[in-house]
PDB file of N, CA and C in Angstrom:
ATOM      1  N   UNK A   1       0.832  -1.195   0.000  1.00 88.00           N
ATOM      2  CA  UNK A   1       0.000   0.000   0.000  1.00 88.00           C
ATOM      3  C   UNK A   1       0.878   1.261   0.000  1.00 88.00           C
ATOM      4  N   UNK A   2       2.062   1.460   0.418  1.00 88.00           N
ATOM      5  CA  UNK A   2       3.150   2.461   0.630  1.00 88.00           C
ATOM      6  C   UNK A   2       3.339   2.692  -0.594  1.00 88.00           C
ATOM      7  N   UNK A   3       3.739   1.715  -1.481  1.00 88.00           N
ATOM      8  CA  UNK A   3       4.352   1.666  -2.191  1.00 88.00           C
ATOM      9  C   UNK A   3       3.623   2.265  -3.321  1.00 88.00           C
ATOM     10  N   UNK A   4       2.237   2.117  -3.163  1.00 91.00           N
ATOM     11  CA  UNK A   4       1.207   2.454  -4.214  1.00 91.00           C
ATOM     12  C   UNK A   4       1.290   3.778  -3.875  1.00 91.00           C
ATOM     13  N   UNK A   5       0.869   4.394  -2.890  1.00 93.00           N
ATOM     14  CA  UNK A   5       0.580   5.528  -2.580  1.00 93.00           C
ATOM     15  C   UNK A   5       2.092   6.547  -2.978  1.00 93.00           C
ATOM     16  N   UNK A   6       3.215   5.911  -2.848  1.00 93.00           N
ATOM     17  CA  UNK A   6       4.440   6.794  -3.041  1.00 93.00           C
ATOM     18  C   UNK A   6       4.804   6.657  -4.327  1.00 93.00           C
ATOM     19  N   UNK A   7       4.006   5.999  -5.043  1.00 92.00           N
ATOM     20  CA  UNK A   7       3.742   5.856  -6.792  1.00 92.00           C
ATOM     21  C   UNK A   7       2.575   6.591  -6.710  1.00 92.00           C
ATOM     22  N   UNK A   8       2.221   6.820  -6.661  1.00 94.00           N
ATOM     23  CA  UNK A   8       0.719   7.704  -7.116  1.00 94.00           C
ATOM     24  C   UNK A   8       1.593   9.464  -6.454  1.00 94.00           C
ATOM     25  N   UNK A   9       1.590   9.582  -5.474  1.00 94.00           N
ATOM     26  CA  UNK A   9       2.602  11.382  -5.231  1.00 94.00           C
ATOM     27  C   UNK A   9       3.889  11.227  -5.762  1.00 94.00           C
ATOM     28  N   UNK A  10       4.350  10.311  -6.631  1.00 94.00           N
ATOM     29  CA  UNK A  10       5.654  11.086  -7.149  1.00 94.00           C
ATOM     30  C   UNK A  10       4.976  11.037  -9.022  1.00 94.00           C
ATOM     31  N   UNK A  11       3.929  10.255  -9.368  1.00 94.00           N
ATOM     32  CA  UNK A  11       3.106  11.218 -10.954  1.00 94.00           C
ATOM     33  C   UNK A  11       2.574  12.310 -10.437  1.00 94.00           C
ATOM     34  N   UNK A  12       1.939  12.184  -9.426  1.00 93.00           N
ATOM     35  CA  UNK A  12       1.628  13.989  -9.386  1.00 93.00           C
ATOM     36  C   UNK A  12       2.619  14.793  -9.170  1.00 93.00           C
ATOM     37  N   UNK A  13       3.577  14.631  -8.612  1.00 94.00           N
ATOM     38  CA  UNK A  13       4.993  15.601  -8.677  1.00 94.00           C
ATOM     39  C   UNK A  13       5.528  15.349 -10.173  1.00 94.00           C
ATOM     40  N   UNK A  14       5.393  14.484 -11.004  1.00 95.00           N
ATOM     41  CA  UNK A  14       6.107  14.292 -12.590  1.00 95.00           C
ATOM     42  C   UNK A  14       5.376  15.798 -13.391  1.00 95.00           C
ATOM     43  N   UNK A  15       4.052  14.914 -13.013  1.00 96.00           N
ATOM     44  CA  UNK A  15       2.561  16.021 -13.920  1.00 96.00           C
ATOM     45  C   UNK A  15       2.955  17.611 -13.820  1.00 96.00           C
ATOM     46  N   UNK A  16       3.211  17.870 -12.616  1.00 96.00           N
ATOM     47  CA  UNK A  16       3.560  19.406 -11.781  1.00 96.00           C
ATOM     48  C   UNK A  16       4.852  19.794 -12.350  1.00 96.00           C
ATOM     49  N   UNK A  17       5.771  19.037 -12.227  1.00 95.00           N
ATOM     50  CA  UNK A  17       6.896  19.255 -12.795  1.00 95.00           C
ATOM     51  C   UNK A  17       6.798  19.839 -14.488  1.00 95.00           C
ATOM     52  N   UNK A  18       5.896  18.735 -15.208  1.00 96.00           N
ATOM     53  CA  UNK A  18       5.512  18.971 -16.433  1.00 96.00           C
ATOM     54  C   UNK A  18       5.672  20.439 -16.924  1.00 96.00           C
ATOM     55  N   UNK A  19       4.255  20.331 -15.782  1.00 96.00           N
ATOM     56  CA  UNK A  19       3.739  21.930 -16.088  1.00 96.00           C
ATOM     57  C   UNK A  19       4.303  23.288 -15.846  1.00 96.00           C
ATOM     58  N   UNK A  20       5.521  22.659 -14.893  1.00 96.00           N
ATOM     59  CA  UNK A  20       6.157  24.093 -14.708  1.00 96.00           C
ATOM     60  C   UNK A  20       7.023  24.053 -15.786  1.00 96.00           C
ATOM     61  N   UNK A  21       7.776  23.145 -16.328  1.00 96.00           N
ATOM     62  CA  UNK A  21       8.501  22.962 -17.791  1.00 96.00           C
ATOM     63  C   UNK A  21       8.067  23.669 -18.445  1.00 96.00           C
ATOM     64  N   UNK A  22       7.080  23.135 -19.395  1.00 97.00           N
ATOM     65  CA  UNK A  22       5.790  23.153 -20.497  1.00 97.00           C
ATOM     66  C   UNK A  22       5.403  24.534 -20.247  1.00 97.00           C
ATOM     67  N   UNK A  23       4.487  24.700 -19.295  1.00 97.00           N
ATOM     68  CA  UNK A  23       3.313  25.795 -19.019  1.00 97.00           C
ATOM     69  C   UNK A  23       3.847  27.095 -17.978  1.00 97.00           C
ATOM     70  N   UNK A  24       5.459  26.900 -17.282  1.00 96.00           N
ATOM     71  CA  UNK A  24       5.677  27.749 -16.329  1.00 96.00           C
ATOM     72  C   UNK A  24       4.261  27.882 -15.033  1.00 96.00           C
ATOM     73  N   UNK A  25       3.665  26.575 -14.970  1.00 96.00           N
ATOM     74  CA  UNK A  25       2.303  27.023 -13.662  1.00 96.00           C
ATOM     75  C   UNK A  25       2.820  25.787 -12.848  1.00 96.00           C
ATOM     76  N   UNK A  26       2.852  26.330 -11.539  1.00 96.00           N
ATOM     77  CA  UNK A  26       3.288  25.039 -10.652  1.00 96.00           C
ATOM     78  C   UNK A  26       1.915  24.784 -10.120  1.00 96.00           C
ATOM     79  N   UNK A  27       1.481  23.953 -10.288  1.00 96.00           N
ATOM     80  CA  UNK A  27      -0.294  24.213  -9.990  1.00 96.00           C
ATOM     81  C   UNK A  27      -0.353  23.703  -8.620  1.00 96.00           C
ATOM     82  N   UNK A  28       0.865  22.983  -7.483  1.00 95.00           N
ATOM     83  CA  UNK A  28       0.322  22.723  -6.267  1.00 95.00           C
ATOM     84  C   UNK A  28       0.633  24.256  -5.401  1.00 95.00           C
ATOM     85  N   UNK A  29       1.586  25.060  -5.787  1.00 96.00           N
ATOM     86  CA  UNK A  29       1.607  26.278  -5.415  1.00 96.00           C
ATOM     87  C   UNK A  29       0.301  26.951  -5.691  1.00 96.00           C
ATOM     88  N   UNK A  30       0.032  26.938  -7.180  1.00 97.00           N
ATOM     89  CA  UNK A  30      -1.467  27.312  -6.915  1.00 97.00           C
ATOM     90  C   UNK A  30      -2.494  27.214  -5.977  1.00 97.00           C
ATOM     91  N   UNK A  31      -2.724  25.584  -5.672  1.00 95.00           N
ATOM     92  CA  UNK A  31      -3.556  25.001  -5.106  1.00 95.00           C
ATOM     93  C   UNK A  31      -3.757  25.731  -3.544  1.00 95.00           C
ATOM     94  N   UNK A  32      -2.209  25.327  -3.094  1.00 96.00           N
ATOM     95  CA  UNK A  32      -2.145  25.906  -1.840  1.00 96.00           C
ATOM     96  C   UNK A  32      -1.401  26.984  -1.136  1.00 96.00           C
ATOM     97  N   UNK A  33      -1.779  27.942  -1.971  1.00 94.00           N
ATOM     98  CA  UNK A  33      -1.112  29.443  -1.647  1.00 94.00           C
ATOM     99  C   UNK A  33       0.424  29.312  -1.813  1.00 94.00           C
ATOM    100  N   UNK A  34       1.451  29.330  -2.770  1.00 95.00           N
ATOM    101  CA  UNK A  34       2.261  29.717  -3.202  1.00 95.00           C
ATOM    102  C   UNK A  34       3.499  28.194  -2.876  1.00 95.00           C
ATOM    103  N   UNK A  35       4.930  28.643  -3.656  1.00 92.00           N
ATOM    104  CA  UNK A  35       5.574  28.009  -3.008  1.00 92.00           C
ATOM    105  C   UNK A  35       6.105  27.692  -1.628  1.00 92.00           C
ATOM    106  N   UNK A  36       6.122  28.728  -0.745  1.00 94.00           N
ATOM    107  CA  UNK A  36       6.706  28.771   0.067  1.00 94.00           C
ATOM    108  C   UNK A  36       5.598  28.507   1.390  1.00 94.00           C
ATOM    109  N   UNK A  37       4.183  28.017   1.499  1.00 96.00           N
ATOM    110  CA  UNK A  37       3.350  28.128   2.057  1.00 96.00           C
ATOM    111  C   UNK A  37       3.247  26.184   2.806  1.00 96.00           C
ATOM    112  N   UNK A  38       2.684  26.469   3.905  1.00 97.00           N
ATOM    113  CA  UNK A  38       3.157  25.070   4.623  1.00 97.00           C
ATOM    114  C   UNK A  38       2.569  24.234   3.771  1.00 97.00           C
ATOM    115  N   UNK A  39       1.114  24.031   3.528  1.00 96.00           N
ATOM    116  CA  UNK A  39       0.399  22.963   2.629  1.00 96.00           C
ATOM    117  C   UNK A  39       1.369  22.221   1.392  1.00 96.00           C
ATOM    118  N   UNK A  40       1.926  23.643   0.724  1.00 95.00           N
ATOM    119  CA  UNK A  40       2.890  23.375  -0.647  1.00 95.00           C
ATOM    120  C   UNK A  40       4.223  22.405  -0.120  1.00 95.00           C
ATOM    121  N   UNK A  41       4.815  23.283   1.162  1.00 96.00           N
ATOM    122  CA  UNK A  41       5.911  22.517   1.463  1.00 96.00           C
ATOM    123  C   UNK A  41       5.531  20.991   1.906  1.00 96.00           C
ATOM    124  N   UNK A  42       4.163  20.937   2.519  1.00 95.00           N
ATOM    125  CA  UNK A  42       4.286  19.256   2.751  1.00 95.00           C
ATOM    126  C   UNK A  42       3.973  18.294   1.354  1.00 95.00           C
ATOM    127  N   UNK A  43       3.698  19.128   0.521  1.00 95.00           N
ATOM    128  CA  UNK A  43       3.262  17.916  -0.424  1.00 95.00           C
ATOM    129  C   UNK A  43       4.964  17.700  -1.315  1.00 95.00           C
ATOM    130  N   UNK A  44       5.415  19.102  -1.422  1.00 95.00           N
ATOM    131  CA  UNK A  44       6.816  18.529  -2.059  1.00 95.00           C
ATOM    132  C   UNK A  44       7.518  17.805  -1.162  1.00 95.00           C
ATOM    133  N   UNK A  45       7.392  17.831  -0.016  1.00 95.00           N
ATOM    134  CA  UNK A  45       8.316  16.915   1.313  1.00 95.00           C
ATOM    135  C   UNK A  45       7.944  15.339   0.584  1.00 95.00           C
ATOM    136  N   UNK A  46       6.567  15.125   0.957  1.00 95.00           N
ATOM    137  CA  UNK A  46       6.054  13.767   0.609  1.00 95.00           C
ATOM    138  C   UNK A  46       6.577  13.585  -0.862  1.00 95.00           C
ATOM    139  N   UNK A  47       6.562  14.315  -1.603  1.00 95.00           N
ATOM    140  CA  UNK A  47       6.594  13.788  -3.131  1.00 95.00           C
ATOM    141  C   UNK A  47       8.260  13.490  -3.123  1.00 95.00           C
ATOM    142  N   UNK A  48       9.341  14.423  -2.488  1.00 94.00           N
ATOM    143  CA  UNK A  48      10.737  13.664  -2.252  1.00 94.00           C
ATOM    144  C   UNK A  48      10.969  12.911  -1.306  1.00 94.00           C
ATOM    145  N   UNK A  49      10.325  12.103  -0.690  1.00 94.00           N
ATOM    146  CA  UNK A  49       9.915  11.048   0.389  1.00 94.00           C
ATOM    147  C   UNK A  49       9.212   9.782  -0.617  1.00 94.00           C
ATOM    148  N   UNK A  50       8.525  10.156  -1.044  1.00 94.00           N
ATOM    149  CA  UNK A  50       7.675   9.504  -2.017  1.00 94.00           C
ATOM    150  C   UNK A  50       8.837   8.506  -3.840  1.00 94.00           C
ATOM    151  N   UNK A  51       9.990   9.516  -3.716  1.00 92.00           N
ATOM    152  CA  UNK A  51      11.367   9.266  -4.684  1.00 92.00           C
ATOM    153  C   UNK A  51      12.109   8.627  -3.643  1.00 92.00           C
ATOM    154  N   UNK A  52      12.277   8.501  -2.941  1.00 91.00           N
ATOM    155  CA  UNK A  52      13.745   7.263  -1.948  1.00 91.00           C
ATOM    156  C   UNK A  52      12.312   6.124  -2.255  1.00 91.00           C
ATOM    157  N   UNK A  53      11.360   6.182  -1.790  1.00 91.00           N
ATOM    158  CA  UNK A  53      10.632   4.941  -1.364  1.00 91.00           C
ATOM    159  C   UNK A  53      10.423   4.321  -2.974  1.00 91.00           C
ATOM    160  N   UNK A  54      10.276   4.711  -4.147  1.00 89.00           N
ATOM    161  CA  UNK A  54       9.994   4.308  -5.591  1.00 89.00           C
ATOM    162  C   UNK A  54      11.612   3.988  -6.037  1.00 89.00           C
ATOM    163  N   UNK A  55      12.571   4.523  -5.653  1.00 87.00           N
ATOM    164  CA  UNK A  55      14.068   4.486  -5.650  1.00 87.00           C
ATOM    165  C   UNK A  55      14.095   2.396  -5.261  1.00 87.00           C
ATOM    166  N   UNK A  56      13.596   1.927  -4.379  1.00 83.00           N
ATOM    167  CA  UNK A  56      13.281   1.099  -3.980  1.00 83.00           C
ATOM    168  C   UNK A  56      13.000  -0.501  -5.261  1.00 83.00           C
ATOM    169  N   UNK A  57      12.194   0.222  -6.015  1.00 83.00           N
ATOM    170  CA  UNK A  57      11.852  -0.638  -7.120  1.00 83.00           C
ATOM    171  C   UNK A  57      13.003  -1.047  -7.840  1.00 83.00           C
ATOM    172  N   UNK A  58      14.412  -0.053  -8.036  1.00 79.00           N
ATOM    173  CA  UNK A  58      15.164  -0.846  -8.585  1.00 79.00           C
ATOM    174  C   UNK A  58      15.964  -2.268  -8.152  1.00 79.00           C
ATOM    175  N   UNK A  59      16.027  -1.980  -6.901  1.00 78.00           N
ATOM    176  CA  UNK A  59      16.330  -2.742  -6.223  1.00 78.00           C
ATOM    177  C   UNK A  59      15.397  -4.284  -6.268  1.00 78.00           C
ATOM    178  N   UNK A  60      14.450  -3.937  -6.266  1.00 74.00           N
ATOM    179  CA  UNK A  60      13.647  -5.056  -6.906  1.00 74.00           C
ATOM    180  C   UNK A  60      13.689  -5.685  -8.039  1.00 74.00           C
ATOM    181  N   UNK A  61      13.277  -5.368  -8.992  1.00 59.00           N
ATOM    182  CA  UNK A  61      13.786  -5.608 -10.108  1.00 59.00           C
ATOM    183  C   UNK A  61      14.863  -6.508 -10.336  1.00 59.00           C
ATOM    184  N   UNK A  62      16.462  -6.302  -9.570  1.00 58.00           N
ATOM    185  CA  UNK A  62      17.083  -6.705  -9.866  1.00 58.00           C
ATOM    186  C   UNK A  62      17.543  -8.138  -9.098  1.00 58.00           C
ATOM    187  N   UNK A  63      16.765  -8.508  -8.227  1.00 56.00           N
ATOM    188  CA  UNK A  63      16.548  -9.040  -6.944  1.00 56.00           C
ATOM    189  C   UNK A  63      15.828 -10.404  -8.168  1.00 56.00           C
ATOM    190  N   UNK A  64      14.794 -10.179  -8.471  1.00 53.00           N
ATOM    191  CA  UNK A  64      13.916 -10.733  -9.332  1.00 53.00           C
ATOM    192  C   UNK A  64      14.400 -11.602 -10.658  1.00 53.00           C
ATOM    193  N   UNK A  65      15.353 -10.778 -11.286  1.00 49.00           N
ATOM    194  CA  UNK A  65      15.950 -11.532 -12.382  1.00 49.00           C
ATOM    195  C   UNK A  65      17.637 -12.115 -11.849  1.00 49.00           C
ATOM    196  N   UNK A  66      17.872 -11.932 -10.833  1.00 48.00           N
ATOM    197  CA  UNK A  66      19.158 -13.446 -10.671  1.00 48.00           C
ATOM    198  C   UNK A  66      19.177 -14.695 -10.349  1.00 48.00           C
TER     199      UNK A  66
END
């Protein structure tokens, strides 16, 4: 279930990322009053919390095919 969930907040950090690329709109700053605003900071916390724990899969992977 971790694992799902820290796959599901690091596409929404990909998507966001996208858009600040692409579109220059960081839309969770939008969402929750700017970058620098606590709501914003916890979701980028989780979403680089969310990258060590998906970091994980390679390790799998390779576990799998020896």
């Amino acid at each position: 279930m971790l694992r799902k969930i820290a796959l599901a907040l690091l596409i929404i950090g990909g998507l966001n990322w996208g858009a600040i690329g692409l579109l220059q709109f960081d839309a969770v700053a939008w969402i929750f009053g700017g970058q620098t605003a606590l709501l914003s900071r916890i979701v980028y916390g989780l979403v680089g919390v969310s990258a060590l724990v998906c970091f994980s899969f390679f390790m799998d992977d390779d576990r799998a095919h020896d």
